[in-house]
Coordinates of C-alpha atoms in Angstrom, one line a residue:
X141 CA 34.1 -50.1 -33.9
X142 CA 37.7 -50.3 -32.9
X143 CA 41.7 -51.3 -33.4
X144 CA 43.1 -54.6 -32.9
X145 CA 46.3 -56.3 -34.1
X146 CA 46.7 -56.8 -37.6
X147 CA 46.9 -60.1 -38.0
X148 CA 47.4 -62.7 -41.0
X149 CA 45.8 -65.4 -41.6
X150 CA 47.6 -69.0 -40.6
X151 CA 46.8 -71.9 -43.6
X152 CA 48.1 -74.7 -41.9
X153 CA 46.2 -73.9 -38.7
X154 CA 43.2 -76.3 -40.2
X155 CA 45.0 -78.3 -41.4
X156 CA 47.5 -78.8 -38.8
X157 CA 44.3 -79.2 -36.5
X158 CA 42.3 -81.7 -38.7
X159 CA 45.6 -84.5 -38.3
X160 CA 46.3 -83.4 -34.5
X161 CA 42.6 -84.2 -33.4
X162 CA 42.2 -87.0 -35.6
X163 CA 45.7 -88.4 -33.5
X164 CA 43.5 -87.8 -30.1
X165 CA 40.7 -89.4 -31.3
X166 CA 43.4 -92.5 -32.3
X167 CA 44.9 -92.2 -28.9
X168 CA 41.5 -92.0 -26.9
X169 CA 40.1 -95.3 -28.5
X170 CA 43.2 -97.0 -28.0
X171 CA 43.2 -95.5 -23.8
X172 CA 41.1 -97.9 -21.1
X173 CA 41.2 -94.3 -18.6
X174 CA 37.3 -93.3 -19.1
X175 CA 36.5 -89.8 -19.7
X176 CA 35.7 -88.9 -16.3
X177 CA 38.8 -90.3 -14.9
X178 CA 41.4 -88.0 -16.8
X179 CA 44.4 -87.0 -14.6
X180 CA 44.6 -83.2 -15.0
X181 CA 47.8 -82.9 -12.8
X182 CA 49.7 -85.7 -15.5
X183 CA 52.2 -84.2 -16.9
X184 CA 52.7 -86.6 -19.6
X185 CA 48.9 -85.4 -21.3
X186 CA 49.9 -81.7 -21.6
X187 CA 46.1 -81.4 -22.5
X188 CA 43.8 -82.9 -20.7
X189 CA 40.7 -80.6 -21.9
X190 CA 41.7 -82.0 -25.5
X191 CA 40.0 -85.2 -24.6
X192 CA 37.1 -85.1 -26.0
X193 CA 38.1 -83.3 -29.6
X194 CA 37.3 -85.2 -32.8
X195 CA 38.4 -84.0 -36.3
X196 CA 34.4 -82.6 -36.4
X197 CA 35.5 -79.6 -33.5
X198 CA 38.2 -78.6 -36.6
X199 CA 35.5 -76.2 -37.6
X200 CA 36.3 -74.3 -35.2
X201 CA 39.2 -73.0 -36.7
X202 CA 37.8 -71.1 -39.3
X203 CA 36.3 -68.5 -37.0
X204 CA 37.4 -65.3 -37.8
X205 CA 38.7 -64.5 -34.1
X206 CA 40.1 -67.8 -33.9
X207 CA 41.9 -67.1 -36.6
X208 CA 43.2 -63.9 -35.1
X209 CA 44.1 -65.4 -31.7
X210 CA 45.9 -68.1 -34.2
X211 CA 48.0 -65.4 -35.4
X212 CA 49.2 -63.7 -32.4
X213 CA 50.5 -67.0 -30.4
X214 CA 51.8 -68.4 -33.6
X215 CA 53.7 -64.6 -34.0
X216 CA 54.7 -65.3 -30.4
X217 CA 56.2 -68.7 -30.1
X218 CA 58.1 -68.0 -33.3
X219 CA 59.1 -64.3 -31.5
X220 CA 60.1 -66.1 -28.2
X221 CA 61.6 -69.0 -30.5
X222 CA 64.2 -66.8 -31.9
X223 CA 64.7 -64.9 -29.0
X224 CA 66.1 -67.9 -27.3
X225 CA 67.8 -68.9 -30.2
X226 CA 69.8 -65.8 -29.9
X227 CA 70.3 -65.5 -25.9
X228 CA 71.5 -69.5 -26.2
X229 CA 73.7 -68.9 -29.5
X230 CA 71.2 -71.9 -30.9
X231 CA 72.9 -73.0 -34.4
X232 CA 71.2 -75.4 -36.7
X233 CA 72.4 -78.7 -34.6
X234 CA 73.0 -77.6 -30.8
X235 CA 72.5 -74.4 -28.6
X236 CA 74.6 -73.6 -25.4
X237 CA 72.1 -75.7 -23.0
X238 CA 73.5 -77.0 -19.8
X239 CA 72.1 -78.5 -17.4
X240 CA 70.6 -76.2 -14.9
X241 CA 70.6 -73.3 -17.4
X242 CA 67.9 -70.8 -16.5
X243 CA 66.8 -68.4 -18.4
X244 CA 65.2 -65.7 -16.7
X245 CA 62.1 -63.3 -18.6
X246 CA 63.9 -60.0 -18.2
X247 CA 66.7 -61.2 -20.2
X248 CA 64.4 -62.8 -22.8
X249 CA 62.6 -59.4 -22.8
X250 CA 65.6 -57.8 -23.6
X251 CA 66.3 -59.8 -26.4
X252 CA 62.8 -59.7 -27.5
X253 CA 63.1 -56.3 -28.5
X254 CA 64.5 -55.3 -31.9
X255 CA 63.7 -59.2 -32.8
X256 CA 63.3 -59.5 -36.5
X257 CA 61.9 -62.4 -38.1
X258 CA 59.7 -63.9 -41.2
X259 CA 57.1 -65.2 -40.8
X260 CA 55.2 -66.8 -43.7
X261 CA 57.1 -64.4 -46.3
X262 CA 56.1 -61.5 -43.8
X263 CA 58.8 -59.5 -42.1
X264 CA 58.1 -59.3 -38.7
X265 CA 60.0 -56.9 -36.4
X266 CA 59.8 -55.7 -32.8
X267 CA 61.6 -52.2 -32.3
X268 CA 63.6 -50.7 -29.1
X269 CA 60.0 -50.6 -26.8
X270 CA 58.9 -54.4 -28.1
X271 CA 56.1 -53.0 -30.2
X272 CA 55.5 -54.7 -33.5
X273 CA 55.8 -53.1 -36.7
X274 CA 52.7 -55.0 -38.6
X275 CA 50.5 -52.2 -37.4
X276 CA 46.6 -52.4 -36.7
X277 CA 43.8 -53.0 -38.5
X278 CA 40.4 -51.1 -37.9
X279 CA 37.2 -53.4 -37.5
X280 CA 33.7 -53.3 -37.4
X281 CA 31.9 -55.6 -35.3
X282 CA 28.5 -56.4 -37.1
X283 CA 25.5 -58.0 -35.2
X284 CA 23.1 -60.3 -36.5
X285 CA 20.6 -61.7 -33.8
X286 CA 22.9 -63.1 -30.8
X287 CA 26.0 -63.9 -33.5
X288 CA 28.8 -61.0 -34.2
X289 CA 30.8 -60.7 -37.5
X290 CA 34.4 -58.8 -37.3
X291 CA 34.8 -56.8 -40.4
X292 CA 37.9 -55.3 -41.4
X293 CA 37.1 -51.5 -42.8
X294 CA 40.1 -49.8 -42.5
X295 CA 44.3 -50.4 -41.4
X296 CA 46.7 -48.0 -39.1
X297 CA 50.4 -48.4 -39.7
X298 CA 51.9 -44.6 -39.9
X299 CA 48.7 -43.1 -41.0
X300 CA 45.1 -43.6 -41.2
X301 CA 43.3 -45.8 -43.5
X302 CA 39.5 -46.2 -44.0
X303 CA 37.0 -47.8 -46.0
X304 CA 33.7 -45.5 -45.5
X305 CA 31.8 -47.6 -47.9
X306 CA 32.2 -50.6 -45.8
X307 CA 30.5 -49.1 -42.7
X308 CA 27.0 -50.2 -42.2
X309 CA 25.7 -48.3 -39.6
X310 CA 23.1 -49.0 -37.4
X311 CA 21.0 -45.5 -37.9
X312 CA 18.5 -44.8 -40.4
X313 CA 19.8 -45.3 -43.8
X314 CA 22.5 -46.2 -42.0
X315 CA 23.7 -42.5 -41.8
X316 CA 26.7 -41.7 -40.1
X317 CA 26.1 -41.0 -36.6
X318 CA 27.2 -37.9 -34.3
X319 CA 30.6 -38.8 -32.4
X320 CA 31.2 -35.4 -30.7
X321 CA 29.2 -35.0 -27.6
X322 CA 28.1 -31.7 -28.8
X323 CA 25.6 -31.1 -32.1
X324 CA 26.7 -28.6 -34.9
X325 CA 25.6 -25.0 -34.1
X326 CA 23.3 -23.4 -36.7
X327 CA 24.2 -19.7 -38.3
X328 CA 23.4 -17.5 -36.1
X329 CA 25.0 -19.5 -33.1
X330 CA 28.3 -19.5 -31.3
X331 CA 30.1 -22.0 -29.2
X332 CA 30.4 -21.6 -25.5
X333 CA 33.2 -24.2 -24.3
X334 CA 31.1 -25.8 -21.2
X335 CA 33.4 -27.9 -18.5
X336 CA 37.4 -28.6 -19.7
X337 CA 36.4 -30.2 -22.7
X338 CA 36.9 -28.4 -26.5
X339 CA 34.4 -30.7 -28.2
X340 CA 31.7 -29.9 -25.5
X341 CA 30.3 -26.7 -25.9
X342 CA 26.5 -24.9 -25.6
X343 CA 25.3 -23.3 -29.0
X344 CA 24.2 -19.4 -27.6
X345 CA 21.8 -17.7 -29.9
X346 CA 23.4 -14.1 -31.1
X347 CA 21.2 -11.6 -29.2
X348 CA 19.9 -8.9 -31.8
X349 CA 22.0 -6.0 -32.0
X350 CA 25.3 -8.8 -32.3
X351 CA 25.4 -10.9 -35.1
X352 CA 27.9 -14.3 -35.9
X353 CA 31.2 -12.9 -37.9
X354 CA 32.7 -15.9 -38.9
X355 CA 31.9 -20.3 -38.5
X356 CA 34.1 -20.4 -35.1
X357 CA 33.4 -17.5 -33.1
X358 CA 33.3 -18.5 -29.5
X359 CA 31.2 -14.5 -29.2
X360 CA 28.7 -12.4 -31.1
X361 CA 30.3 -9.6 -32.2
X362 CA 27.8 -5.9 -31.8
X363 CA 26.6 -4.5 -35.0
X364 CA 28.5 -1.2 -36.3
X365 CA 26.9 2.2 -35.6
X366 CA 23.3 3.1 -36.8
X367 CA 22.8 -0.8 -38.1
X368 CA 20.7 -3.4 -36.4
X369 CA 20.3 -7.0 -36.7
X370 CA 17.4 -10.1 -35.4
X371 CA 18.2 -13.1 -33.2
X372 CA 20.6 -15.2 -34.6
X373 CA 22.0 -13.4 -37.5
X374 CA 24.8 -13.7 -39.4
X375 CA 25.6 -10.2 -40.8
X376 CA 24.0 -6.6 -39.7
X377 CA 21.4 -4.2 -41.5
X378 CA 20.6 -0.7 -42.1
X379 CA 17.5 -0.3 -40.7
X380 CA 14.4 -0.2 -43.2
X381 CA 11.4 2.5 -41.9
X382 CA 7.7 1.3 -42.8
X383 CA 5.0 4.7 -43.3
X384 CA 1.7 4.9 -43.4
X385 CA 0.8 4.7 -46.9
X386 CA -2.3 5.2 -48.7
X387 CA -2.1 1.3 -49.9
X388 CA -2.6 0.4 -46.7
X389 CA -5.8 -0.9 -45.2
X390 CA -5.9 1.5 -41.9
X391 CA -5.4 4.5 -44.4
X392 CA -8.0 3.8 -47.4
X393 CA -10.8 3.7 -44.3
X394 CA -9.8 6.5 -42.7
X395 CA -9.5 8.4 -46.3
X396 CA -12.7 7.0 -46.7
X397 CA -14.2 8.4 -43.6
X398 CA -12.6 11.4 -44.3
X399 CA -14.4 11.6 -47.4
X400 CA -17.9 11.1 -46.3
X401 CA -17.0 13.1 -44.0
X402 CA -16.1 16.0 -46.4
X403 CA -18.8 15.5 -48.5
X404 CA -21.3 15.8 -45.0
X405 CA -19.3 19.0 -44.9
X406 CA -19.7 20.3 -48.3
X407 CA -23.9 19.2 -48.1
X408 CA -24.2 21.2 -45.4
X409 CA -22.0 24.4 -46.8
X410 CA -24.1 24.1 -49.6
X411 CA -27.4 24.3 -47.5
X412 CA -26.5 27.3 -45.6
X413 CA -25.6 29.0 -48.4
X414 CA -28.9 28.4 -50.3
X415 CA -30.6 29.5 -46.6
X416 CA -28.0 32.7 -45.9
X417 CA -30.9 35.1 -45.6
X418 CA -33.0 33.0 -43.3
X419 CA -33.4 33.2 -39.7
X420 CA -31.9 30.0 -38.7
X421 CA -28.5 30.6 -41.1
X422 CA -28.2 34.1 -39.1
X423 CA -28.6 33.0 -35.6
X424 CA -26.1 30.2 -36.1
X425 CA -23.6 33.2 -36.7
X426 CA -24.3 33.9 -40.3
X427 CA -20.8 34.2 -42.1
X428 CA -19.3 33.0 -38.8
X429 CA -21.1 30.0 -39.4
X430 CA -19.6 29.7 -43.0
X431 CA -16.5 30.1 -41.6
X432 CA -16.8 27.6 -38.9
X433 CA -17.9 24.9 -41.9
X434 CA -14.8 26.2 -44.0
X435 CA -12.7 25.1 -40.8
X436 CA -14.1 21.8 -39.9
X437 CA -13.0 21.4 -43.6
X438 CA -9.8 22.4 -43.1
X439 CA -9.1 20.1 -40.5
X440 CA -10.3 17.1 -42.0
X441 CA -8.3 18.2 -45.2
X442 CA -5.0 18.3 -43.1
X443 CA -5.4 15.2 -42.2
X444 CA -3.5 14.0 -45.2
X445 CA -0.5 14.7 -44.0
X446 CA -0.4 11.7 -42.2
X447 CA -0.3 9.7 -44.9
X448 CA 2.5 8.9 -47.2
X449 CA 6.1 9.6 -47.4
X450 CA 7.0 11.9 -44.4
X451 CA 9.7 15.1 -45.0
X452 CA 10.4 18.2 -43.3
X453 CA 7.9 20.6 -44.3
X454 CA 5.1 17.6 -43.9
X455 CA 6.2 17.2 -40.0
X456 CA 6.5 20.9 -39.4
X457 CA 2.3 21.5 -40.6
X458 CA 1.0 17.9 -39.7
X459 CA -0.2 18.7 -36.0
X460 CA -1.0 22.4 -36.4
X461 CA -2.8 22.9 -39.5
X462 CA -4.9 20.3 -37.6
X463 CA -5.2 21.9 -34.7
X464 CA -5.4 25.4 -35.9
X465 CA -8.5 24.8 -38.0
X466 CA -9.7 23.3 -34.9
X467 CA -9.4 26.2 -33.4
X468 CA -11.4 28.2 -35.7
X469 CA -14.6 26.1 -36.0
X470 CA -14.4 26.2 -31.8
X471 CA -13.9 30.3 -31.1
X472 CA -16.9 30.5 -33.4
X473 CA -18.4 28.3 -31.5
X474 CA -17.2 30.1 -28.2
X475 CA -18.4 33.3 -29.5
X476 CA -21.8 32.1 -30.1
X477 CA -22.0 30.6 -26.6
X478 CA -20.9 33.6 -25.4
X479 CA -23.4 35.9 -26.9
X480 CA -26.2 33.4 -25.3
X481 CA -24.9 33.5 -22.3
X482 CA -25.0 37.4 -22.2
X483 CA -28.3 37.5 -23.5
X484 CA -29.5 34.9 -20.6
X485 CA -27.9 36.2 -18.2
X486 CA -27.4 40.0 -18.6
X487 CA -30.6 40.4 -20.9
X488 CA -30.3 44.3 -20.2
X489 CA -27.0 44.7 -20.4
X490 CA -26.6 42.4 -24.1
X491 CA -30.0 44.1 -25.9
X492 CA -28.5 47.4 -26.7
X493 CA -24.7 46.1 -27.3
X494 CA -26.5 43.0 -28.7
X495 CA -25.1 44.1 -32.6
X496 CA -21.4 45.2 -31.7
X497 CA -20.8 41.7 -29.9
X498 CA -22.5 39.6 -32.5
X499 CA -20.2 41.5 -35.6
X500 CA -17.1 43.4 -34.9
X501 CA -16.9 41.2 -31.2
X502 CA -17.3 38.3 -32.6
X503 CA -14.8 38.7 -35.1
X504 CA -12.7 40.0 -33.1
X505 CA -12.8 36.9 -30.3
X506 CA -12.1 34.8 -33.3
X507 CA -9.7 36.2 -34.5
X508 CA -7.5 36.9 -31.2
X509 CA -7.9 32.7 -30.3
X510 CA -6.6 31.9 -33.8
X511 CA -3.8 34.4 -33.4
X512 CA -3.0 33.2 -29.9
X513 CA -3.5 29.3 -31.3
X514 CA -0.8 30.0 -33.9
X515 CA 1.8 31.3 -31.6
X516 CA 1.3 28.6 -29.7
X517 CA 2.2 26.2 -33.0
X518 CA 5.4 29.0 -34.0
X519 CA 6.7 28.2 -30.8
X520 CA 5.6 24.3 -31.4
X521 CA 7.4 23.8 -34.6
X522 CA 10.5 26.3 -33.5
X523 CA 11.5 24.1 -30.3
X524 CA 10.4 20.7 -31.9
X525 CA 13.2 18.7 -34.0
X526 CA 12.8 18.5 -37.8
X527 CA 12.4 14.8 -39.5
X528 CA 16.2 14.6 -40.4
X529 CA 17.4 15.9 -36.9
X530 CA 15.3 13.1 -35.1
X531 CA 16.0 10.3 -37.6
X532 CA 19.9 11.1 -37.1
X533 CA 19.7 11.3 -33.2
X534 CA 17.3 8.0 -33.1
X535 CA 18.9 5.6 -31.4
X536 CA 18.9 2.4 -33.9
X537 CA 17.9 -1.1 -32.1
X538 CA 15.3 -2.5 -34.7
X539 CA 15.7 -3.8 -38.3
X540 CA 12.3 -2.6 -39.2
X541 CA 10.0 0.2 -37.5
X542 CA 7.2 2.7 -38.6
X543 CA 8.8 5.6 -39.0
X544 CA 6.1 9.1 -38.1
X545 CA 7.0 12.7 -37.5
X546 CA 8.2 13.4 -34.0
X547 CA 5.4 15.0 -31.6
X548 CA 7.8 17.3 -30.0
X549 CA 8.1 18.7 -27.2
X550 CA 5.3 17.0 -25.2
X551 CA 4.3 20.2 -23.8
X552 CA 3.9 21.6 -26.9
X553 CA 1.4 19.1 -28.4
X554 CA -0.6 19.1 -25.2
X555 CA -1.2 23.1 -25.7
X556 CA -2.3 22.7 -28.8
X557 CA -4.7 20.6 -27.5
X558 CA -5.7 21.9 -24.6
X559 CA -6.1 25.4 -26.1
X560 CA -9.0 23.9 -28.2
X561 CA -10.5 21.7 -25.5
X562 CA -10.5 25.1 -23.7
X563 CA -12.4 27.0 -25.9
X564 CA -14.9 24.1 -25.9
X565 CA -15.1 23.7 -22.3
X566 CA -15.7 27.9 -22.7
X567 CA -18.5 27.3 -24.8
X568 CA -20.0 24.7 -23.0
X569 CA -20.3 26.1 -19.5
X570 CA -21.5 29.4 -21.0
X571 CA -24.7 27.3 -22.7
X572 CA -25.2 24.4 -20.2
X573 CA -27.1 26.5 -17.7
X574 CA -28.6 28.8 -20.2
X575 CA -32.0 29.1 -19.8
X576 CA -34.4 27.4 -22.6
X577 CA -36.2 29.9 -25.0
X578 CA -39.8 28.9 -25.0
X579 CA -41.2 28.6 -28.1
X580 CA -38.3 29.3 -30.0
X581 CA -35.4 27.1 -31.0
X582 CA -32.7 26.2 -28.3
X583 CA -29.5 27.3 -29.8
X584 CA -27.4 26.6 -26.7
X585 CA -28.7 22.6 -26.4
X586 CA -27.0 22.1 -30.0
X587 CA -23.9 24.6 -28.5
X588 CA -23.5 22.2 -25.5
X589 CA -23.8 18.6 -27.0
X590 CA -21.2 19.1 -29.6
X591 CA -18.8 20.9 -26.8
X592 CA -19.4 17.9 -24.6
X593 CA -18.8 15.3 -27.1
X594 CA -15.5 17.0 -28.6
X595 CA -14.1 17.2 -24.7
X596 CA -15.1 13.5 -24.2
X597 CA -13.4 12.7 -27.2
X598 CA -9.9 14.4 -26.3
X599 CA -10.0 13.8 -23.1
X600 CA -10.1 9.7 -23.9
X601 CA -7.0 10.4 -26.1
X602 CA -5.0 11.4 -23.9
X603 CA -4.5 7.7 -21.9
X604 CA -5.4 6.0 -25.0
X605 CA -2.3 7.9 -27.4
X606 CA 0.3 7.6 -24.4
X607 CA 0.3 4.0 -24.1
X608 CA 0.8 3.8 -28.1
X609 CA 4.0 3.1 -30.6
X610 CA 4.1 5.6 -33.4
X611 CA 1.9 3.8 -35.8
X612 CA -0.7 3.3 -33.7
X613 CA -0.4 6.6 -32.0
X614 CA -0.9 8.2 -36.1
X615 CA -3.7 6.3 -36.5
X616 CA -5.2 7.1 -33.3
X617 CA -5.1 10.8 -34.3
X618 CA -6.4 10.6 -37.3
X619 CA -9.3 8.7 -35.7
X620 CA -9.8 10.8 -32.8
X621 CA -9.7 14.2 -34.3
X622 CA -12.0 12.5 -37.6
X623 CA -14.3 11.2 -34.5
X624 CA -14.2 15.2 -33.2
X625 CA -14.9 16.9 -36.3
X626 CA -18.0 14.4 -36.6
X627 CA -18.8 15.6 -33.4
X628 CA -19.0 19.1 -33.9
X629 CA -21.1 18.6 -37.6
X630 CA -24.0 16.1 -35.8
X631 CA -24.3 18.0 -32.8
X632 CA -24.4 21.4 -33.9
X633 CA -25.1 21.9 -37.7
X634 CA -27.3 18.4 -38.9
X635 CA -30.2 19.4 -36.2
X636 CA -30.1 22.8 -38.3
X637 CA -29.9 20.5 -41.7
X638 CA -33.1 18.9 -40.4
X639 CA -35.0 22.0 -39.3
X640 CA -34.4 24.1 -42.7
X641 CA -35.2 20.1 -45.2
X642 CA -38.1 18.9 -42.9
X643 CA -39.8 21.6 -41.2
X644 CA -39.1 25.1 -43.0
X645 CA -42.1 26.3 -41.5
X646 CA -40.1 26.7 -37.9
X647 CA -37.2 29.0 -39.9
X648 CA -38.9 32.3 -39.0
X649 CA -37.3 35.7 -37.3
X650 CA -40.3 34.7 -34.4
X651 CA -38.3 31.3 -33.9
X652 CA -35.1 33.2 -33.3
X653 CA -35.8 36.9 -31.7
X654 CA -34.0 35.7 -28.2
X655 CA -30.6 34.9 -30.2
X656 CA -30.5 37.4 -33.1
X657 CA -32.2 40.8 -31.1
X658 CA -31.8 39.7 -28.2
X659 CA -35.2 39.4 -26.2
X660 CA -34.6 38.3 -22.9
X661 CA -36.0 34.4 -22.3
X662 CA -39.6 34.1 -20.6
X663 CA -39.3 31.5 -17.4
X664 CA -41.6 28.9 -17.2
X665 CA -43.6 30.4 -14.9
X666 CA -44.6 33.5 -16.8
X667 CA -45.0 31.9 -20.0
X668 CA -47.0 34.0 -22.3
X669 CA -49.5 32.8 -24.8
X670 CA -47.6 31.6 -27.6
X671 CA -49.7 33.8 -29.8
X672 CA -48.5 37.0 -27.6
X673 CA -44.9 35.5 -27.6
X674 CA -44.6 35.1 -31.2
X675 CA -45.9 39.3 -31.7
X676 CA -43.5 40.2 -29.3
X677 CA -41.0 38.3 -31.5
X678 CA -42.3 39.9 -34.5
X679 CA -42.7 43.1 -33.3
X680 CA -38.9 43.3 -31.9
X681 CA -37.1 41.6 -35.2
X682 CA -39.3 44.3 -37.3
X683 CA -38.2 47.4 -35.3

């Protein structure tokens, strides 16, 4: 595509052409000078090339550029016609021509301009600088194999003129193609000017946190205060916080695991209560023991608070209701290890006291780590932010996150903690190198296996709930402490379950006599008969 002259077409050119070759070709048959001996330097044949032209080569003048190059000399022989005309003072019969007259090009120039003439009914007019005033005409050139076709599609004079529909382009479905060297940007996008070019530019992405204001920002703009926004946006949002609600898939199989779990919990309850008077019932720590159950259920109950809609009062009890009914399930434990351990080791010493540290002692212990376990979460919940102080200090660079209570301070949550995996280390030193009650049932095995596994358990969530985000780090709780509250009912109450369903014969005072009055453990080497063991027992429990 581009401009050229705009020309007109000349309708005696053919014409004209057809009579001027058919003369040659009367003028060559009528010469004896052969082809090949034509005097190019004769200045009587002011064509020598014309020679060989027949009226046939007439065709010629139909081409379309012919026609045009037709145009422009006949525009300028008529132009430089009149101009000499008017620097001669040329009249209809005679001009002012003497011989050795020159006429030099600068003064013909000068005439030249502001030249006005007609040519074939057109005016045609040269101004001040000798441009012409017909204008230009904007063309197409068309290929078709090795020929080219010059179609007119659109004129320039003092403005502008184009014929879109006559453009057939060369793309697919002949689609306009891009002219600037630079594609479009998409939303999102602005334009960085690359080199000294304004139509050459990069298209940078909007980074989130900035979004694209208007079509020709040249630079993202940052999103207002407490609003975020993705790559490549257009506008800025108030950020939208996910929970952990009970639709979702994570939550119904914990809830279901904390139901089965529950309802392990309630079996068991129910068991001991039906056995209360029995041997077994009592040297697990009687009521102690019902208490301890009542815990574990309490803990697995809190739970819930996980799940759902956070608020203020939800993040205040969330991590110690769960830990402080923790805490009661393991200072029963802890006083129950303790007990064995006195009786093991101080078997003198623990007989006569044996009753004041299994009640009021016991009790006592209890209650003084649950007491020291809730300070411990007043202080947590007094120096920790509430749900609407941490959601207005959070600092907002995300459209969408998972939004949980706030475990603070650190050093808070990891008392908590550590108080309880305390008072199971407690109970499991005090029972790991007990000495085994021959013949009777080994209270401190079930003691140290479900200590052990609740310390193995929260000492692989520390590393594990560090490396978290918040939803994961929720979930992860849950699990763990569901995982540690299993712990503690297979380890030390379902062996118990088992004895009292499958073999009640072994849930006897004679089974027992070393934990509940507290008979001091018989080493291996002097082992009694089991016959004179078991009266001893019987003997002792009866008195």
């Amino acid at each position: 595509m581009g401009f050229t002259d705009k020309t007109e077409d000349v309708h005696q050119l053919t014409e004209y052409t057809q009579t001027l070759f058919s003369k040659i070709s009367e003028e060559r048959k009528n010469s004896t000078l052969p082809p090949n001996n034509v005097n190019h330097n004769n200045p009587s044949d002011p064509c020598p090339q014309c020679w060989e032209l027949s009226p046939i080569n007439a065709s010629i003048m139909q081409d379309s550029g012919v026609q045009r190059q037709a145009f422009s000399v006949y525009a300028a022989v008529y132009a430089v016609a009149d101009a000499l005309h008017k620097l001669l003072n040329c009249n209809t019969t005679h001009c002012d021509w003497k011989r050795g007259t020159k006429v030099f090009p600068w003064q013909l120039l000068h005439i030249l301009k502001n030249t006005s003439i007609d040519i074939n009914g057109s005016k045609f007019q040269l101004d001040s600088n000798g441009n012409p005033n017909v204008g230009y005409q904007v063309v197409l050139w068309k290929w078709e194999g090795s020929n080219v076709h010059i179609l007119n599609v659109g004129s320039y004079l003092t403005e502008l003129s184009i014929n879109k529909s006559l453009f057939k382009w060369h793309t697919e479905d002949s689609t306009v193609p891009e002219s600037t060297c630079s594609a479009t940007c998409d939303p999102g996008q602005v334009r960085r000017v690359k080199g000294f070019h304004s139509c050459c530019f990069d298209c940078i992405d909007c980074q989130p946190g900035t979004f694209q204001a208007d079509k020709g920002d040249i630079q993202c703009r940052p999103c207002p205060k407490r609003q975020w926004s993705t790559i490549r946006s257009t506008s800025c949002t108030d950020p939208t916080f996910e929970v952990l609600s009970w639709d979702m898939t994570e939550s119904v199989v914990m809830v279901i695991a904390g139901a089965l779990l529950l309802l392990c919990q309630s079996a068991v309850l129910l068991l001991f209560l039906r056995h209360r008077s029995s041997p077994l019932v009592l040297a697990s720590g009687g009521t102690l023991a019902f208490v301890a159950l009542l815990g574990l259920m309490g803990a697995c109950l809190s739970l819930v608070l996980f799940l759902g809609q956070p608020t203020d009062t939800v993040c205040r009890l969330q991590v110690p209701l769960t830990s402080i009914w923790q805490t009661v399930a393991l200072s029963i434990l802890a006083s129950i290890s303790l007990q064995v351990f006195f009786v093991s080791e101080f078997p003198q010493r623990a007989a006569p006291h044996l009753r004041t540290i299994r009640g009021p002692g016991s009790w006592l212990l209890v209650l003084s780590c649950c007491v020291a376990q809730a300070g411990i979460c007043g202080w947590f919940v007094q120096e920790g932010p509430s749900l609407s102080a941490y959601m207005e200090k959070m600092e907002i660079t995300f459209v969408r996150a998972f939004l949980s209570c706030p475990v603070e301070p650190d050093i808070g949550f990891g008392l908590l903690q550590g108080f309880n995996v305390v008072l199971a280390l407690v109970s499991f030193m005090s029972t790991f190198m007990a000495v085994k009650p021959f013949h009777q049932y080994n209270l401190s095995r079930d003691i140290t296996f479900s200590c052990l596994i609740y310390c193995v358990i929260w000492v692989t969530f520390i590393p594990i709930y560090i490396g978290l985000k918040d939803k994961q780090k929720s979930i992860v709780h849950i699990s763990f402490s569901l995982s540690s509250n299993f712990g503690l009912m297979a380890a030390y109450f379902f062996p118990k379950c088992f004895l009292m369903m499958r073999k009640p014969e072994l849930n006897k005072a004679e089974y027992f006599c070393t934990v509940l009055e507290g008979v001091p453990p018989t080493p291996p080497e002097d082992e009694p008969q089991p016959q004179t063991q078991d009266r001893i027992c019987a003997l002792t429990f009866l008195t």
